[in-house]
């Protein structure tokens, strides 16, 4: 199961950076994974790392709520 991510454009399906928010879209709805200010890290490359980790978690069935909580804790 492929989950795409992008820091440069919005996606109909996948994880993407939209301003200060990292969002997940499943083709029907968008959900907030986290806000970049919650991460306590800086730089698009770091946000891409978070998106890659979130994509892996989603592909293994981890809930959006659990990903949000983990992203805030680990950073």
PDB file of N, CA and C in Angstrom:
ATOM      1  N   UNK A   1       0.847  -1.179   0.000  1.00  0.00           N
ATOM      2  CA  UNK A   1       0.000   0.000   0.000  1.00  0.00           C
ATOM      3  C   UNK A   1       0.893   1.243   0.000  1.00  0.00           C
ATOM      4  N   UNK A   2       0.863   2.007  -1.048  1.00  0.00           N
ATOM      5  CA  UNK A   2       1.709   3.191  -1.173  1.00  0.00           C
ATOM      6  C   UNK A   2       0.973   4.409  -0.624  1.00  0.00           C
ATOM      7  N   UNK A   3       1.657   5.166   0.221  1.00  0.00           N
ATOM      8  CA  UNK A   3       1.136   6.440   0.716  1.00  0.00           C
ATOM      9  C   UNK A   3       2.147   7.502   0.292  1.00  0.00           C
ATOM     10  N   UNK A   4       1.744   8.366  -0.611  1.00  0.00           N
ATOM     11  CA  UNK A   4       2.619   9.414  -1.115  1.00  0.00           C
ATOM     12  C   UNK A   4       2.652  10.587  -0.145  1.00  0.00           C
ATOM     13  N   UNK A   5       3.742  11.365  -0.219  1.00  0.00           N
ATOM     14  CA  UNK A   5       3.798  12.608   0.553  1.00  0.00           C
ATOM     15  C   UNK A   5       4.496  13.680  -0.264  1.00  0.00           C
ATOM     16  N   UNK A   6       4.167  14.924   0.037  1.00  0.00           N
ATOM     17  CA  UNK A   6       4.737  16.043  -0.710  1.00  0.00           C
ATOM     18  C   UNK A   6       4.853  17.271   0.180  1.00  0.00           C
ATOM     19  N   UNK A   7       5.960  17.961   0.034  1.00  0.00           N
ATOM     20  CA  UNK A   7       6.123  19.240   0.729  1.00  0.00           C
ATOM     21  C   UNK A   7       5.872  20.410  -0.218  1.00  0.00           C
ATOM     22  N   UNK A   8       5.594  20.112  -1.489  1.00  0.00           N
ATOM     23  CA  UNK A   8       5.465  21.185  -2.469  1.00  0.00           C
ATOM     24  C   UNK A   8       4.071  21.350  -3.068  1.00  0.00           C
ATOM     25  N   UNK A   9       3.194  20.361  -2.873  1.00  0.00           N
ATOM     26  CA  UNK A   9       1.844  20.494  -3.433  1.00  0.00           C
ATOM     27  C   UNK A   9       0.854  19.665  -2.632  1.00  0.00           C
ATOM     28  N   UNK A  10      -0.420  20.034  -2.734  1.00  0.00           N
ATOM     29  CA  UNK A  10      -1.455  19.255  -2.058  1.00  0.00           C
ATOM     30  C   UNK A  10      -1.729  17.980  -2.862  1.00  0.00           C
ATOM     31  N   UNK A  11      -2.168  16.966  -2.166  1.00  0.00           N
ATOM     32  CA  UNK A  11      -2.449  15.683  -2.788  1.00  0.00           C
ATOM     33  C   UNK A  11      -3.897  15.286  -2.535  1.00  0.00           C
ATOM     34  N   UNK A  12      -4.516  14.657  -3.513  1.00  0.00           N
ATOM     35  CA  UNK A  12      -5.864  14.135  -3.322  1.00  0.00           C
ATOM     36  C   UNK A  12      -5.832  12.932  -2.388  1.00  0.00           C
ATOM     37  N   UNK A  13      -4.747  12.156  -2.502  1.00  0.00           N
ATOM     38  CA  UNK A  13      -4.508  11.006  -1.621  1.00  0.00           C
ATOM     39  C   UNK A  13      -3.057  11.043  -1.170  1.00  0.00           C
ATOM     40  N   UNK A  14      -2.866  11.174   0.114  1.00  0.00           N
ATOM     41  CA  UNK A  14      -1.514  11.177   0.650  1.00  0.00           C
ATOM     42  C   UNK A  14      -1.339  12.235   1.721  1.00  0.00           C
ATOM     43  N   UNK A  15      -0.092  12.460   2.085  1.00  0.00           N
ATOM     44  CA  UNK A  15       0.266  13.396   3.147  1.00  0.00           C
ATOM     45  C   UNK A  15       0.981  14.577   2.501  1.00  0.00           C
ATOM     46  N   UNK A  16       0.615  15.769   2.926  1.00  0.00           N
ATOM     47  CA  UNK A  16       1.249  16.948   2.327  1.00  0.00           C
ATOM     48  C   UNK A  16       1.321  18.108   3.304  1.00  0.00           C
ATOM     49  N   UNK A  17       2.264  18.978   3.040  1.00  0.00           N
ATOM     50  CA  UNK A  17       2.478  20.183   3.820  1.00  0.00           C
ATOM     51  C   UNK A  17       1.650  21.299   3.195  1.00  0.00           C
ATOM     52  N   UNK A  18       0.800  21.908   4.000  1.00  0.00           N
ATOM     53  CA  UNK A  18      -0.030  23.021   3.552  1.00  0.00           C
ATOM     54  C   UNK A  18       0.190  24.174   4.526  1.00  0.00           C
ATOM     55  N   UNK A  19       1.099  25.054   4.169  1.00  0.00           N
ATOM     56  CA  UNK A  19       1.437  26.153   5.077  1.00  0.00           C
ATOM     57  C   UNK A  19       2.115  25.609   6.321  1.00  0.00           C
ATOM     58  N   UNK A  20       1.447  25.737   7.448  1.00  0.00           N
ATOM     59  CA  UNK A  20       1.983  25.280   8.733  1.00  0.00           C
ATOM     60  C   UNK A  20       1.332  23.972   9.195  1.00  0.00           C
ATOM     61  N   UNK A  21       0.608  23.315   8.310  1.00  0.00           N
ATOM     62  CA  UNK A  21      -0.090  22.082   8.670  1.00  0.00           C
ATOM     63  C   UNK A  21       0.376  20.910   7.809  1.00  0.00           C
ATOM     64  N   UNK A  22       0.483  19.753   8.441  1.00  0.00           N
ATOM     65  CA  UNK A  22       0.725  18.514   7.721  1.00  0.00           C
ATOM     66  C   UNK A  22      -0.595  17.763   7.714  1.00  0.00           C
ATOM     67  N   UNK A  23      -1.118  17.520   6.515  1.00  0.00           N
ATOM     68  CA  UNK A  23      -2.449  16.945   6.343  1.00  0.00           C
ATOM     69  C   UNK A  23      -2.374  15.580   5.678  1.00  0.00           C
ATOM     70  N   UNK A  24      -3.381  14.762   5.962  1.00  0.00           N
ATOM     71  CA  UNK A  24      -3.536  13.472   5.294  1.00  0.00           C
ATOM     72  C   UNK A  24      -4.868  13.483   4.563  1.00  0.00           C
ATOM     73  N   UNK A  25      -4.857  13.174   3.285  1.00  0.00           N
ATOM     74  CA  UNK A  25      -6.077  13.096   2.473  1.00  0.00           C
ATOM     75  C   UNK A  25      -6.237  11.663   1.979  1.00  0.00           C
ATOM     76  N   UNK A  26      -7.436  11.129   2.132  1.00  0.00           N
ATOM     77  CA  UNK A  26      -7.684   9.748   1.696  1.00  0.00           C
ATOM     78  C   UNK A  26      -8.542   9.662   0.441  1.00  0.00           C
ATOM     79  N   UNK A  27      -8.732  10.787  -0.226  1.00  0.00           N
ATOM     80  CA  UNK A  27      -9.559  10.822  -1.426  1.00  0.00           C
ATOM     81  C   UNK A  27     -10.979  11.288  -1.145  1.00  0.00           C
ATOM     82  N   UNK A  28     -11.383  11.226   0.113  1.00  0.00           N
ATOM     83  CA  UNK A  28     -12.718  11.674   0.515  1.00  0.00           C
ATOM     84  C   UNK A  28     -12.664  12.857   1.464  1.00  0.00           C
ATOM     85  N   UNK A  29     -11.711  12.799   2.399  1.00  0.00           N
ATOM     86  CA  UNK A  29     -11.611  13.873   3.387  1.00  0.00           C
ATOM     87  C   UNK A  29     -10.159  14.132   3.724  1.00  0.00           C
ATOM     88  N   UNK A  30      -9.921  15.303   4.321  1.00  0.00           N
ATOM     89  CA  UNK A  30      -8.596  15.680   4.786  1.00  0.00           C
ATOM     90  C   UNK A  30      -8.609  15.662   6.315  1.00  0.00           C
ATOM     91  N   UNK A  31      -7.489  15.221   6.886  1.00  0.00           N
ATOM     92  CA  UNK A  31      -7.349  15.223   8.329  1.00  0.00           C
ATOM     93  C   UNK A  31      -6.009  15.835   8.710  1.00  0.00           C
ATOM     94  N   UNK A  32      -6.009  16.581   9.777  1.00  0.00           N
ATOM     95  CA  UNK A  32      -4.793  17.194  10.286  1.00  0.00           C
ATOM     96  C   UNK A  32      -3.957  16.142  11.002  1.00  0.00           C
ATOM     97  N   UNK A  33      -2.712  15.966  10.550  1.00  0.00           N
ATOM     98  CA  UNK A  33      -1.782  15.096  11.270  1.00  0.00           C
ATOM     99  C   UNK A  33      -1.115  15.879  12.390  1.00  0.00           C
ATOM    100  N   UNK A  34      -0.650  17.075  12.075  1.00  0.00           N
ATOM    101  CA  UNK A  34      -0.068  17.941  13.087  1.00  0.00           C
ATOM    102  C   UNK A  34       0.228  19.305  12.467  1.00  0.00           C
ATOM    103  N   UNK A  35       0.487  20.254  13.328  1.00  0.00           N
ATOM    104  CA  UNK A  35       0.947  21.571  12.903  1.00  0.00           C
ATOM    105  C   UNK A  35       2.468  21.588  13.072  1.00  0.00           C
ATOM    106  N   UNK A  36       3.164  22.246  12.185  1.00  0.00           N
ATOM    107  CA  UNK A  36       4.624  22.245  12.244  1.00  0.00           C
ATOM    108  C   UNK A  36       5.146  22.843  13.550  1.00  0.00           C
ATOM    109  N   UNK A  37       4.427  23.784  14.120  1.00  0.00           N
ATOM    110  CA  UNK A  37       4.862  24.398  15.381  1.00  0.00           C
ATOM    111  C   UNK A  37       4.822  23.404  16.542  1.00  0.00           C
ATOM    112  N   UNK A  38       4.045  22.338  16.425  1.00  0.00           N
ATOM    113  CA  UNK A  38       3.974  21.316  17.471  1.00  0.00           C
ATOM    114  C   UNK A  38       5.208  20.416  17.467  1.00  0.00           C
ATOM    115  N   UNK A  39       5.951  20.414  16.379  1.00  0.00           N
ATOM    116  CA  UNK A  39       7.040  19.462  16.215  1.00  0.00           C
ATOM    117  C   UNK A  39       8.344  19.887  16.891  1.00  0.00           C
ATOM    118  N   UNK A  40       8.517  21.168  17.133  1.00  0.00           N
ATOM    119  CA  UNK A  40       9.750  21.681  17.732  1.00  0.00           C
ATOM    120  C   UNK A  40      10.989  21.349  16.903  1.00  0.00           C
ATOM    121  N   UNK A  41      10.813  21.222  15.607  1.00  0.00           N
ATOM    122  CA  UNK A  41      11.914  21.064  14.662  1.00  0.00           C
ATOM    123  C   UNK A  41      11.674  22.042  13.529  1.00  0.00           C
ATOM    124  N   UNK A  42      12.723  22.364  12.819  1.00  0.00           N
ATOM    125  CA  UNK A  42      12.603  23.352  11.761  1.00  0.00           C
ATOM    126  C   UNK A  42      13.133  22.785  10.449  1.00  0.00           C
ATOM    127  N   UNK A  43      12.594  23.280   9.378  1.00  0.00           N
ATOM    128  CA  UNK A  43      13.072  22.914   8.057  1.00  0.00           C
ATOM    129  C   UNK A  43      12.177  21.920   7.354  1.00  0.00           C
ATOM    130  N   UNK A  44      11.985  22.180   6.078  1.00  0.00           N
ATOM    131  CA  UNK A  44      11.115  21.324   5.270  1.00  0.00           C
ATOM    132  C   UNK A  44      11.615  19.887   5.263  1.00  0.00           C
ATOM    133  N   UNK A  45      12.930  19.695   5.241  1.00  0.00           N
ATOM    134  CA  UNK A  45      13.472  18.329   5.238  1.00  0.00           C
ATOM    135  C   UNK A  45      13.037  17.548   6.479  1.00  0.00           C
ATOM    136  N   UNK A  46      12.944  18.222   7.618  1.00  0.00           N
ATOM    137  CA  UNK A  46      12.461  17.563   8.836  1.00  0.00           C
ATOM    138  C   UNK A  46      10.968  17.272   8.753  1.00  0.00           C
ATOM    139  N   UNK A  47      10.202  18.164   8.162  1.00  0.00           N
ATOM    140  CA  UNK A  47       8.766  17.917   7.990  1.00  0.00           C
ATOM    141  C   UNK A  47       8.553  16.739   7.037  1.00  0.00           C
ATOM    142  N   UNK A  48       9.422  16.631   6.031  1.00  0.00           N
ATOM    143  CA  UNK A  48       9.341  15.490   5.116  1.00  0.00           C
ATOM    144  C   UNK A  48       9.638  14.181   5.848  1.00  0.00           C
ATOM    145  N   UNK A  49      10.566  14.204   6.791  1.00  0.00           N
ATOM    146  CA  UNK A  49      10.846  13.011   7.595  1.00  0.00           C
ATOM    147  C   UNK A  49       9.621  12.603   8.404  1.00  0.00           C
ATOM    148  N   UNK A  50       8.940  13.590   8.978  1.00  0.00           N
ATOM    149  CA  UNK A  50       7.716  13.310   9.731  1.00  0.00           C
ATOM    150  C   UNK A  50       6.656  12.732   8.796  1.00  0.00           C
ATOM    151  N   UNK A  51       6.525  13.306   7.597  1.00  0.00           N
ATOM    152  CA  UNK A  51       5.539  12.803   6.633  1.00  0.00           C
ATOM    153  C   UNK A  51       5.859  11.368   6.221  1.00  0.00           C
ATOM    154  N   UNK A  52       7.129  11.055   6.017  1.00  0.00           N
ATOM    155  CA  UNK A  52       7.520   9.692   5.642  1.00  0.00           C
ATOM    156  C   UNK A  52       7.190   8.710   6.760  1.00  0.00           C
ATOM    157  N   UNK A  53       7.485   9.093   7.999  1.00  0.00           N
ATOM    158  CA  UNK A  53       7.170   8.226   9.135  1.00  0.00           C
ATOM    159  C   UNK A  53       5.662   8.046   9.273  1.00  0.00           C
ATOM    160  N   UNK A  54       4.913   9.123   9.079  1.00  0.00           N
ATOM    161  CA  UNK A  54       3.454   9.037   9.158  1.00  0.00           C
ATOM    162  C   UNK A  54       2.898   8.158   8.042  1.00  0.00           C
ATOM    163  N   UNK A  55       3.480   8.255   6.850  1.00  0.00           N
ATOM    164  CA  UNK A  55       3.031   7.411   5.732  1.00  0.00           C
ATOM    165  C   UNK A  55       3.231   5.939   6.052  1.00  0.00           C
ATOM    166  N   UNK A  56       4.373   5.608   6.641  1.00  0.00           N
ATOM    167  CA  UNK A  56       4.620   4.223   7.033  1.00  0.00           C
ATOM    168  C   UNK A  56       3.603   3.772   8.082  1.00  0.00           C
ATOM    169  N   UNK A  57       3.355   4.625   9.060  1.00  0.00           N
ATOM    170  CA  UNK A  57       2.405   4.282  10.118  1.00  0.00           C
ATOM    171  C   UNK A  57       1.002   4.067   9.550  1.00  0.00           C
ATOM    172  N   UNK A  58       0.577   4.945   8.652  1.00  0.00           N
ATOM    173  CA  UNK A  58      -0.748   4.811   8.036  1.00  0.00           C
ATOM    174  C   UNK A  58      -0.841   3.506   7.268  1.00  0.00           C
ATOM    175  N   UNK A  59       0.213   3.152   6.543  1.00  0.00           N
ATOM    176  CA  UNK A  59       0.170   1.921   5.755  1.00  0.00           C
ATOM    177  C   UNK A  59       0.090   0.682   6.639  1.00  0.00           C
ATOM    178  N   UNK A  60       0.489   0.811   7.908  1.00  0.00           N
ATOM    179  CA  UNK A  60       0.388  -0.296   8.852  1.00  0.00           C
ATOM    180  C   UNK A  60      -0.867  -0.218   9.721  1.00  0.00           C
ATOM    181  N   UNK A  61      -1.752   0.748   9.423  1.00  0.00           N
ATOM    182  CA  UNK A  61      -3.035   0.814  10.113  1.00  0.00           C
ATOM    183  C   UNK A  61      -3.066   1.637  11.383  1.00  0.00           C
ATOM    184  N   UNK A  62      -2.037   2.417  11.644  1.00  0.00           N
ATOM    185  CA  UNK A  62      -2.023   3.277  12.823  1.00  0.00           C
ATOM    186  C   UNK A  62      -3.016   4.425  12.597  1.00  0.00           C
ATOM    187  N   UNK A  63      -3.782   4.754  13.616  1.00  0.00           N
ATOM    188  CA  UNK A  63      -4.808   5.792  13.471  1.00  0.00           C
ATOM    189  C   UNK A  63      -4.173   7.186  13.375  1.00  0.00           C
ATOM    190  N   UNK A  64      -4.910   8.089  12.778  1.00  0.00           N
ATOM    191  CA  UNK A  64      -4.469   9.483  12.655  1.00  0.00           C
ATOM    192  C   UNK A  64      -4.253  10.080  14.042  1.00  0.00           C
ATOM    193  N   UNK A  65      -5.111   9.763  14.981  1.00  0.00           N
ATOM    194  CA  UNK A  65      -4.994  10.281  16.344  1.00  0.00           C
ATOM    195  C   UNK A  65      -3.698   9.818  16.996  1.00  0.00           C
ATOM    196  N   UNK A  66      -3.339   8.552  16.788  1.00  0.00           N
ATOM    197  CA  UNK A  66      -2.097   8.028  17.358  1.00  0.00           C
ATOM    198  C   UNK A  66      -0.877   8.676  16.704  1.00  0.00           C
ATOM    199  N   UNK A  67      -0.949   8.912  15.412  1.00  0.00           N
ATOM    200  CA  UNK A  67       0.154   9.567  14.710  1.00  0.00           C
ATOM    201  C   UNK A  67       0.328  10.985  15.214  1.00  0.00           C
ATOM    202  N   UNK A  68      -0.776  11.696  15.374  1.00  0.00           N
ATOM    203  CA  UNK A  68      -0.729  13.074  15.885  1.00  0.00           C
ATOM    204  C   UNK A  68      -0.071  13.100  17.264  1.00  0.00           C
ATOM    205  N   UNK A  69      -0.501  12.215  18.143  1.00  0.00           N
ATOM    206  CA  UNK A  69       0.056  12.172  19.491  1.00  0.00           C
ATOM    207  C   UNK A  69       1.544  11.838  19.464  1.00  0.00           C
ATOM    208  N   UNK A  70       1.938  10.871  18.653  1.00  0.00           N
ATOM    209  CA  UNK A  70       3.346  10.454  18.570  1.00  0.00           C
ATOM    210  C   UNK A  70       4.221  11.563  17.997  1.00  0.00           C
ATOM    211  N   UNK A  71       3.740  12.250  16.992  1.00  0.00           N
ATOM    212  CA  UNK A  71       4.526  13.331  16.364  1.00  0.00           C
ATOM    213  C   UNK A  71       4.814  14.437  17.372  1.00  0.00           C
ATOM    214  N   UNK A  72       3.856  14.749  18.205  1.00  0.00           N
ATOM    215  CA  UNK A  72       4.068  15.804  19.201  1.00  0.00           C
ATOM    216  C   UNK A  72       5.044  15.359  20.284  1.00  0.00           C
ATOM    217  N   UNK A  73       5.016  14.084  20.632  1.00  0.00           N
ATOM    218  CA  UNK A  73       5.870  13.587  21.707  1.00  0.00           C
ATOM    219  C   UNK A  73       7.308  13.407  21.242  1.00  0.00           C
ATOM    220  N   UNK A  74       7.502  12.816  20.063  1.00  0.00           N
ATOM    221  CA  UNK A  74       8.859  12.470  19.656  1.00  0.00           C
ATOM    222  C   UNK A  74       9.692  13.656  19.241  1.00  0.00           C
ATOM    223  N   UNK A  75       9.098  14.758  18.947  1.00  0.00           N
ATOM    224  CA  UNK A  75       9.870  15.916  18.543  1.00  0.00           C
ATOM    225  C   UNK A  75       9.933  16.852  19.704  1.00  0.00           C
TER     226      UNK A  75
END
